[in-house]
Amino acid sequence: MRLQGKTAIITGGARGLGESMAKLFADNGAKIITCDMGDPLYTYENVEFYKLDVTDSEACKKFSEYVIEKYKKIDILVNNAGITKDGMTRKMTDEMWNAVIAVNLNGVFNMTRTIGPHMEDTGGGSIINISSVVGEYGNIGQINYSATKAGVIGMAKTWAKEFARKGVQVRCNAIAPGYIMTDILKTVPQELLDKFAAATMLGRLGQPDEVARAALFLASDDASYITGSVLSVNGGMRL
Ligand code: NDP
């Protein structure tokens, strides 16, 4: 019960990594508020669901103010919602570029601009930005995605400085997963997935709960002296 008594917001929690984190955090005693575009295919004790488009700045502000009013203290924010729209730079349209920036970058800002200061005002908290191995090392055909995933690392480091500048224990870290078996990979050809698996030291792709357990660590007081860091969860992909 490593999150006993804590309240967490997880964006994009209807499925994939968000679902895995929501369940694991709830199993560890937290009250979970998830928000997503689509409805979740699961119900879980202590996981409350709201429909929210993280690209909608006004809606995010209203949602954040509502949950702060309702729960009084938000201890954990996981900026997890994310999308891909892959293509080579020469073929990338404005629509593909802007759509990925809107969710993966603006969405993180839209949520944290209210919840981060709330944590600062109420004595502490843990913010986790879900980045990617692609944000650390780049990837052919993902200029939009790599820009956002590198961006959320910069945002994590900035918030680690900004929200703790008065000595308040607000921590902000990023997790950079490798290739993890969720729907986001469903458009990736099998031969590429095999190549990614072979490129890891562990010789396989990751499972959602392997990222969720890393997030649980960073969210919990076990990581009380860790801030501004990037935790790579990629099976040793880039050693
Ligand atoms: P999924 O596609 O399974 O889940 C992403 C979730 O985000 C979906 O439920 C989706 O909702 C939601 N979402 C998308 N757009 C919005 C929006 N505008 N507002 C609110 N929610 C939204 O992907 P993963 O679980 O794999 O990905 C989770 C995070 O992990 C992402 O940030 C991704 O980039 C990152 N990541 C994933 C890796 C992997 O290999 N799986 C590797 C590295 C990083 P809907 O279905 O309704 O669109």
mmCIF file of C-alpha atoms and ligand atoms in Angstrom:
data_model
loop_
_atom_site.group_PDB
_atom_site.id
_atom_site.type_symbol
_atom_site.label_atom_id
_atom_site.label_comp_id
_atom_site.label_asym_id
_atom_site.label_seq_id
_atom_site.Cartn_x
_atom_site.Cartn_y
_atom_site.Cartn_z
ATOM 1 C CA MET A 1 0.000 0.000 0.000
ATOM 2 C CA ARG A 2 2.639 2.472 -1.102
ATOM 3 C CA LEU A 3 0.141 5.206 -2.060
ATOM 4 C CA GLN A 4 -2.172 4.905 0.926
ATOM 5 C CA GLY A 5 -4.199 8.088 1.405
ATOM 6 C CA LYS A 6 -2.993 9.693 -1.812
ATOM 7 C CA THR A 7 -5.056 10.973 -4.729
ATOM 8 C CA ALA A 8 -3.778 10.632 -8.290
ATOM 9 C CA ILE A 9 -4.832 11.994 -11.674
ATOM 10 C CA ILE A 10 -3.830 9.831 -14.640
ATOM 11 C CA THR A 11 -4.564 11.184 -18.122
ATOM 12 C CA GLY A 12 -5.327 8.754 -20.944
ATOM 13 C CA GLY A 13 -6.353 6.172 -18.365
ATOM 14 C CA ALA A 14 -8.987 4.292 -20.363
ATOM 15 C CA ARG A 15 -6.576 1.713 -21.700
ATOM 16 C CA GLY A 16 -2.924 0.802 -22.250
ATOM 17 C CA LEU A 17 -0.330 2.118 -19.837
ATOM 18 C CA GLY A 18 -2.863 4.462 -18.224
ATOM 19 C CA GLU A 19 -5.182 1.575 -17.342
ATOM 20 C CA SER A 20 -2.292 -0.433 -15.935
ATOM 21 C CA MET A 21 -1.131 2.488 -13.790
ATOM 22 C CA ALA A 22 -4.660 3.272 -12.596
ATOM 23 C CA LYS A 23 -5.185 -0.306 -11.380
ATOM 24 C CA LEU A 24 -1.749 -0.635 -9.763
ATOM 25 C CA PHE A 25 -2.008 2.731 -8.018
ATOM 26 C CA ALA A 26 -5.510 1.823 -6.768
ATOM 27 C CA ASP A 27 -4.205 -1.553 -5.536
ATOM 28 C CA ASN A 28 -1.642 0.448 -3.569
ATOM 29 C CA GLY A 29 -4.237 2.498 -1.732
ATOM 30 C CA ALA A 30 -4.627 5.574 -3.932
ATOM 31 C CA LYS A 31 -7.836 7.186 -5.087
ATOM 32 C CA ILE A 32 -7.602 7.509 -8.868
ATOM 33 C CA ILE A 33 -9.130 10.050 -11.204
ATOM 34 C CA THR A 34 -8.607 9.093 -14.816
ATOM 35 C CA CYS A 35 -9.558 11.138 -17.820
ATOM 36 C CA ASP A 36 -9.655 10.127 -21.438
ATOM 37 C CA MET A 37 -11.372 10.788 -24.748
ATOM 38 C CA GLY A 38 -12.973 7.338 -24.932
ATOM 39 C CA ASP A 39 -14.767 5.287 -22.289
ATOM 40 C CA PRO A 40 -12.691 2.730 -20.392
ATOM 41 C CA LEU A 41 -13.495 -0.936 -20.986
ATOM 42 C CA TYR A 42 -13.040 -1.653 -17.283
ATOM 43 C CA THR A 43 -14.375 -0.598 -13.920
ATOM 44 C CA TYR A 44 -12.194 -0.760 -10.852
ATOM 45 C CA GLU A 45 -12.668 0.082 -7.218
ATOM 46 C CA ASN A 46 -11.379 3.575 -6.389
ATOM 47 C CA VAL A 47 -10.867 4.457 -10.051
ATOM 48 C CA GLU A 48 -13.159 7.276 -11.125
ATOM 49 C CA PHE A 49 -13.434 8.152 -14.796
ATOM 50 C CA TYR A 50 -14.032 11.491 -16.515
ATOM 51 C CA LYS A 51 -14.275 12.315 -20.177
ATOM 52 C CA LEU A 52 -11.695 14.945 -21.063
ATOM 53 C CA ASP A 53 -9.783 16.005 -24.135
ATOM 54 C CA VAL A 54 -6.403 17.146 -22.855
ATOM 55 C CA THR A 55 -5.946 19.365 -25.918
ATOM 56 C CA ASP A 56 -8.811 21.552 -24.677
ATOM 57 C CA SER A 57 -7.115 24.066 -22.435
ATOM 58 C CA GLU A 58 -10.324 25.526 -20.975
ATOM 59 C CA ALA A 59 -11.786 22.065 -20.274
ATOM 60 C CA CYS A 60 -8.538 21.002 -18.538
ATOM 61 C CA LYS A 61 -8.649 24.107 -16.340
ATOM 62 C CA LYS A 62 -12.276 23.465 -15.363
ATOM 63 C CA PHE A 63 -11.602 19.752 -14.776
ATOM 64 C CA SER A 64 -8.531 20.503 -12.621
ATOM 65 C CA GLU A 65 -10.409 23.075 -10.551
ATOM 66 C CA TYR A 66 -13.298 20.634 -10.131
ATOM 67 C CA VAL A 67 -11.129 17.773 -8.859
ATOM 68 C CA ILE A 68 -9.170 20.093 -6.569
ATOM 69 C CA GLU A 69 -12.471 21.344 -5.114
ATOM 70 C CA LYS A 70 -13.767 17.775 -4.743
ATOM 71 C CA TYR A 71 -10.636 16.027 -3.381
ATOM 72 C CA LYS A 72 -8.903 19.045 -1.744
ATOM 73 C CA LYS A 73 -5.410 17.598 -2.316
ATOM 74 C CA ILE A 74 -4.017 16.067 -5.505
ATOM 75 C CA ASP A 75 -0.785 14.250 -4.682
ATOM 76 C CA ILE A 76 0.105 12.665 -8.020
ATOM 77 C CA LEU A 77 -0.315 13.682 -11.661
ATOM 78 C CA VAL A 78 0.669 11.294 -14.443
ATOM 79 C CA ASN A 79 0.698 12.991 -17.843
ATOM 80 C CA ASN A 80 0.178 9.823 -19.858
ATOM 81 C CA ALA A 81 -2.259 10.611 -22.700
ATOM 82 C CA GLY A 82 -0.424 10.389 -25.996
ATOM 83 C CA ILE A 83 -0.834 9.630 -29.674
ATOM 84 C CA THR A 84 1.300 8.927 -32.753
ATOM 85 C CA LYS A 85 0.802 10.027 -36.358
ATOM 86 C CA ASP A 86 3.890 8.727 -38.063
ATOM 87 C CA GLY A 87 5.391 9.742 -41.377
ATOM 88 C CA MET A 88 8.650 10.803 -42.941
ATOM 89 C CA THR A 89 9.350 14.523 -42.599
ATOM 90 C CA ARG A 90 8.902 15.107 -46.330
ATOM 91 C CA LYS A 91 5.409 13.607 -46.128
ATOM 92 C CA MET A 92 4.295 14.944 -42.778
ATOM 93 C CA THR A 93 1.268 17.209 -43.053
ATOM 94 C CA ASP A 94 0.423 20.112 -40.787
ATOM 95 C CA GLU A 95 -2.485 18.041 -39.494
ATOM 96 C CA MET A 96 -0.169 15.175 -38.431
ATOM 97 C CA TRP A 97 2.315 17.558 -36.844
ATOM 98 C CA ASN A 98 -0.275 19.672 -35.009
ATOM 99 C CA ALA A 99 -2.346 16.719 -33.774
ATOM 100 C CA VAL A 100 0.616 15.121 -32.009
ATOM 101 C CA ILE A 101 1.841 18.438 -30.573
ATOM 102 C CA ALA A 102 -1.684 19.175 -29.318
ATOM 103 C CA VAL A 103 -2.050 15.948 -27.302
ATOM 104 C CA ASN A 104 1.503 15.045 -26.299
ATOM 105 C CA LEU A 105 2.836 18.504 -25.534
ATOM 106 C CA ASN A 106 -0.033 20.968 -25.089
ATOM 107 C CA GLY A 107 -2.006 18.346 -23.144
ATOM 108 C CA VAL A 108 0.816 17.993 -20.612
ATOM 109 C CA PHE A 109 0.973 21.768 -20.190
ATOM 110 C CA ASN A 110 -2.823 22.127 -19.976
ATOM 111 C CA MET A 111 -3.014 19.744 -17.009
ATOM 112 C CA THR A 112 0.135 20.748 -15.151
ATOM 113 C CA ARG A 113 -0.414 24.504 -15.315
ATOM 114 C CA THR A 114 -3.156 24.098 -12.684
ATOM 115 C CA ILE A 115 -2.189 20.906 -10.830
ATOM 116 C CA GLY A 116 1.521 21.825 -10.456
ATOM 117 C CA PRO A 117 0.844 25.149 -8.693
ATOM 118 C CA HIS A 118 -1.835 23.393 -6.597
ATOM 119 C CA MET A 119 0.843 20.926 -5.395
ATOM 120 C CA GLU A 120 3.185 23.823 -4.680
ATOM 121 C CA ASP A 121 0.470 25.599 -2.680
ATOM 122 C CA THR A 122 -0.537 22.484 -0.724
ATOM 123 C CA GLY A 123 2.899 21.258 0.327
ATOM 124 C CA GLY A 124 4.087 18.768 -2.269
ATOM 125 C CA GLY A 125 3.355 16.157 -4.875
ATOM 126 C CA SER A 126 4.741 13.991 -7.636
ATOM 127 C CA ILE A 127 4.341 14.723 -11.349
ATOM 128 C CA ILE A 128 5.311 12.102 -13.911
ATOM 129 C CA ASN A 129 5.531 12.879 -17.632
ATOM 130 C CA ILE A 130 5.399 9.821 -19.867
ATOM 131 C CA SER A 131 8.110 10.342 -22.471
ATOM 132 C CA SER A 132 9.582 7.641 -24.729
ATOM 133 C CA VAL A 133 12.827 6.081 -25.872
ATOM 134 C CA VAL A 134 12.030 8.019 -29.062
ATOM 135 C CA GLY A 135 12.250 11.302 -27.106
ATOM 136 C CA GLU A 136 15.687 10.307 -25.830
ATOM 137 C CA TYR A 137 17.178 8.978 -29.077
ATOM 138 C CA GLY A 138 14.897 9.998 -31.997
ATOM 139 C CA ASN A 139 13.336 7.683 -34.570
ATOM 140 C CA ILE A 140 12.912 7.724 -38.342
ATOM 141 C CA GLY A 141 9.345 8.647 -39.306
ATOM 142 C CA GLN A 142 8.465 10.166 -35.928
ATOM 143 C CA ILE A 143 9.638 13.774 -36.038
ATOM 144 C CA ASN A 144 6.393 15.006 -34.458
ATOM 145 C CA TYR A 145 6.360 12.330 -31.756
ATOM 146 C CA SER A 146 10.079 12.641 -30.928
ATOM 147 C CA ALA A 147 9.730 16.435 -30.607
ATOM 148 C CA THR A 148 6.947 16.015 -28.052
ATOM 149 C CA LYS A 149 8.600 13.214 -26.112
ATOM 150 C CA ALA A 150 11.881 15.155 -25.863
ATOM 151 C CA GLY A 151 9.765 18.181 -24.946
ATOM 152 C CA VAL A 152 8.109 16.539 -21.952
ATOM 153 C CA ILE A 153 11.561 15.693 -20.577
ATOM 154 C CA GLY A 154 12.435 19.408 -20.722
ATOM 155 C CA MET A 155 9.119 20.227 -19.092
ATOM 156 C CA ALA A 156 9.762 17.716 -16.277
ATOM 157 C CA LYS A 157 13.165 19.243 -15.566
ATOM 158 C CA THR A 158 11.757 22.783 -15.638
ATOM 159 C CA TRP A 159 8.876 21.935 -13.291
ATOM 160 C CA ALA A 160 11.294 20.086 -10.983
ATOM 161 C CA LYS A 161 13.028 23.456 -10.606
ATOM 162 C CA GLU A 162 10.026 25.775 -10.742
ATOM 163 C CA PHE A 163 7.576 24.123 -8.353
ATOM 164 C CA ALA A 164 10.247 23.351 -5.735
ATOM 165 C CA ARG A 165 11.977 26.707 -5.827
ATOM 166 C CA LYS A 166 10.529 27.739 -2.456
ATOM 167 C CA GLY A 167 11.592 24.441 -0.871
ATOM 168 C CA VAL A 168 8.225 22.718 -1.321
ATOM 169 C CA GLN A 169 8.588 18.976 -1.989
ATOM 170 C CA VAL A 170 7.058 18.887 -5.465
ATOM 171 C CA ARG A 171 8.940 16.326 -7.545
ATOM 172 C CA CYS A 172 8.701 16.020 -11.302
ATOM 173 C CA ASN A 173 10.221 13.199 -13.309
ATOM 174 C CA ALA A 174 9.858 11.570 -16.714
ATOM 175 C CA ILE A 175 9.565 7.916 -17.640
ATOM 176 C CA ALA A 176 10.909 6.926 -21.045
ATOM 177 C CA PRO A 177 9.409 3.552 -21.966
ATOM 178 C CA GLY A 178 10.778 1.453 -24.784
ATOM 179 C CA TYR A 179 8.317 -0.535 -26.894
ATOM 180 C CA ILE A 180 5.469 -1.735 -24.688
ATOM 181 C CA MET A 181 2.644 -4.009 -25.856
ATOM 182 C CA THR A 182 -0.367 -1.678 -26.055
ATOM 183 C CA ASP A 183 -2.714 -0.511 -28.820
ATOM 184 C CA ILE A 184 -0.359 2.319 -29.718
ATOM 185 C CA LEU A 185 1.863 -0.293 -31.416
ATOM 186 C CA LYS A 186 -0.934 -1.818 -33.459
ATOM 187 C CA THR A 187 0.054 0.053 -36.637
ATOM 188 C CA VAL A 188 3.719 -0.973 -36.305
ATOM 189 C CA PRO A 189 4.600 -3.890 -38.636
ATOM 190 C CA GLN A 190 5.517 -7.158 -36.889
ATOM 191 C CA GLU A 191 8.980 -7.276 -38.459
ATOM 192 C CA LEU A 192 9.763 -3.871 -36.923
ATOM 193 C CA LEU A 193 8.482 -5.023 -33.527
ATOM 194 C CA ASP A 194 10.749 -8.085 -33.804
ATOM 195 C CA LYS A 195 13.654 -5.767 -34.604
ATOM 196 C CA PHE A 196 12.867 -3.575 -31.581
ATOM 197 C CA ALA A 197 12.666 -6.636 -29.337
ATOM 198 C CA ALA A 198 15.998 -7.924 -30.660
ATOM 199 C CA ALA A 199 17.584 -4.519 -29.963
ATOM 200 C CA THR A 200 16.944 -4.849 -26.209
ATOM 201 C CA MET A 201 19.326 -6.580 -23.792
ATOM 202 C CA LEU A 202 16.376 -8.599 -22.488
ATOM 203 C CA GLY A 203 15.365 -9.722 -25.985
ATOM 204 C CA ARG A 204 11.681 -8.800 -25.743
ATOM 205 C CA LEU A 205 9.128 -5.998 -25.783
ATOM 206 C CA GLY A 206 7.773 -4.678 -22.482
ATOM 207 C CA GLN A 207 4.452 -5.225 -20.741
ATOM 208 C CA PRO A 208 2.278 -2.338 -19.462
ATOM 209 C CA ASP A 209 2.661 -3.373 -15.811
ATOM 210 C CA GLU A 210 6.451 -3.047 -16.128
ATOM 211 C CA VAL A 211 5.993 0.671 -16.816
ATOM 212 C CA ALA A 212 3.248 0.964 -14.197
ATOM 213 C CA ARG A 213 5.596 -0.395 -11.515
ATOM 214 C CA ALA A 214 8.223 2.220 -12.433
ATOM 215 C CA ALA A 215 5.526 4.915 -12.213
ATOM 216 C CA LEU A 216 4.409 3.571 -8.823
ATOM 217 C CA PHE A 217 7.964 3.965 -7.558
ATOM 218 C CA LEU A 218 8.277 7.570 -8.778
ATOM 219 C CA ALA A 219 4.808 8.442 -7.490
ATOM 220 C CA SER A 220 5.507 7.019 -4.029
ATOM 221 C CA ASP A 221 7.566 8.341 -1.136
ATOM 222 C CA ASP A 222 10.151 5.652 -1.993
ATOM 223 C CA ALA A 223 11.352 8.166 -4.596
ATOM 224 C CA SER A 224 11.344 11.091 -2.140
ATOM 225 C CA TYR A 225 14.813 12.303 -3.202
ATOM 226 C CA ILE A 226 14.357 11.797 -6.952
ATOM 227 C CA THR A 227 13.346 14.749 -9.072
ATOM 228 C CA GLY A 228 14.214 16.073 -12.528
ATOM 229 C CA SER A 229 15.261 12.599 -13.635
ATOM 230 C CA VAL A 230 14.409 10.391 -16.612
ATOM 231 C CA LEU A 231 13.769 6.751 -15.814
ATOM 232 C CA SER A 232 14.312 4.570 -18.889
ATOM 233 C CA VAL A 233 12.111 1.474 -18.912
ATOM 234 C CA ASN A 234 13.227 -0.160 -22.130
ATOM 235 C CA GLY A 235 14.791 -3.552 -21.448
ATOM 236 C CA GLY A 236 18.245 -2.119 -22.073
ATOM 237 C CA MET A 237 17.429 -0.989 -25.589
ATOM 238 C CA ARG A 238 20.191 1.603 -25.938
ATOM 239 C CA LEU A 239 23.072 0.203 -23.880
HETATM 240 P P1 NDP B 1 -2.755 3.791 -25.946
HETATM 241 O O1 NDP B 1 -3.035 4.266 -27.322
HETATM 242 O O2 NDP B 1 -3.063 2.391 -25.587
HETATM 243 O O3 NDP B 1 -3.444 4.741 -24.864
HETATM 244 C C1 NDP B 1 -3.374 6.132 -24.964
HETATM 245 C C2 NDP B 1 -4.581 6.717 -24.315
HETATM 246 O O4 NDP B 1 -4.512 8.146 -24.430
HETATM 247 C C3 NDP B 1 -5.862 6.258 -25.001
HETATM 248 O O5 NDP B 1 -6.797 5.822 -24.061
HETATM 249 C C4 NDP B 1 -6.332 7.523 -25.706
HETATM 250 O O6 NDP B 1 -7.745 7.671 -25.804
HETATM 251 C C5 NDP B 1 -5.798 8.602 -24.775
HETATM 252 N N1 NDP B 1 -5.821 9.885 -25.448
HETATM 253 C C6 NDP B 1 -5.456 10.162 -26.713
HETATM 254 N N2 NDP B 1 -5.698 11.434 -26.998
HETATM 255 C C7 NDP B 1 -6.256 11.986 -25.896
HETATM 256 C C8 NDP B 1 -6.735 13.278 -25.575
HETATM 257 N N3 NDP B 1 -6.705 14.277 -26.468
HETATM 258 N N4 NDP B 1 -7.247 13.492 -24.339
HETATM 259 C C9 NDP B 1 -7.308 12.496 -23.442
HETATM 260 N N5 NDP B 1 -6.860 11.248 -23.684
HETATM 261 C C10 NDP B 1 -6.342 10.997 -24.903
HETATM 262 O O7 NDP B 1 -1.191 4.083 -25.740
HETATM 263 P P2 NDP B 1 -0.201 3.673 -24.559
HETATM 264 O O8 NDP B 1 -0.934 3.271 -23.358
HETATM 265 O O9 NDP B 1 0.797 2.773 -25.113
HETATM 266 O O10 NDP B 1 0.523 5.077 -24.346
HETATM 267 C C11 NDP B 1 0.464 5.806 -23.140
HETATM 268 C C12 NDP B 1 1.618 6.809 -23.149
HETATM 269 O O11 NDP B 1 2.855 6.103 -23.188
HETATM 270 C C13 NDP B 1 1.610 7.734 -24.366
HETATM 271 O O12 NDP B 1 2.013 9.019 -23.984
HETATM 272 C C14 NDP B 1 2.666 7.113 -25.269
HETATM 273 O O13 NDP B 1 3.232 8.032 -26.133
HETATM 274 C C15 NDP B 1 3.650 6.604 -24.236
HETATM 275 N N6 NDP B 1 4.548 5.558 -24.702
HETATM 276 C C16 NDP B 1 4.056 4.337 -25.098
HETATM 277 C C17 NDP B 1 4.923 3.363 -25.548
HETATM 278 C C18 NDP B 1 4.470 2.027 -26.005
HETATM 279 O O14 NDP B 1 5.256 1.317 -26.650
HETATM 280 N N7 NDP B 1 3.240 1.601 -25.720
HETATM 281 C C19 NDP B 1 6.380 3.610 -25.609
HETATM 282 C C20 NDP B 1 6.774 4.899 -25.142
HETATM 283 C C21 NDP B 1 5.883 5.833 -24.703
HETATM 284 P P3 NDP B 1 -8.533 7.213 -27.134
HETATM 285 O O15 NDP B 1 -8.293 5.766 -27.245
HETATM 286 O O16 NDP B 1 -9.946 7.555 -26.870
HETATM 287 O O17 NDP B 1 -7.926 8.003 -28.251
#
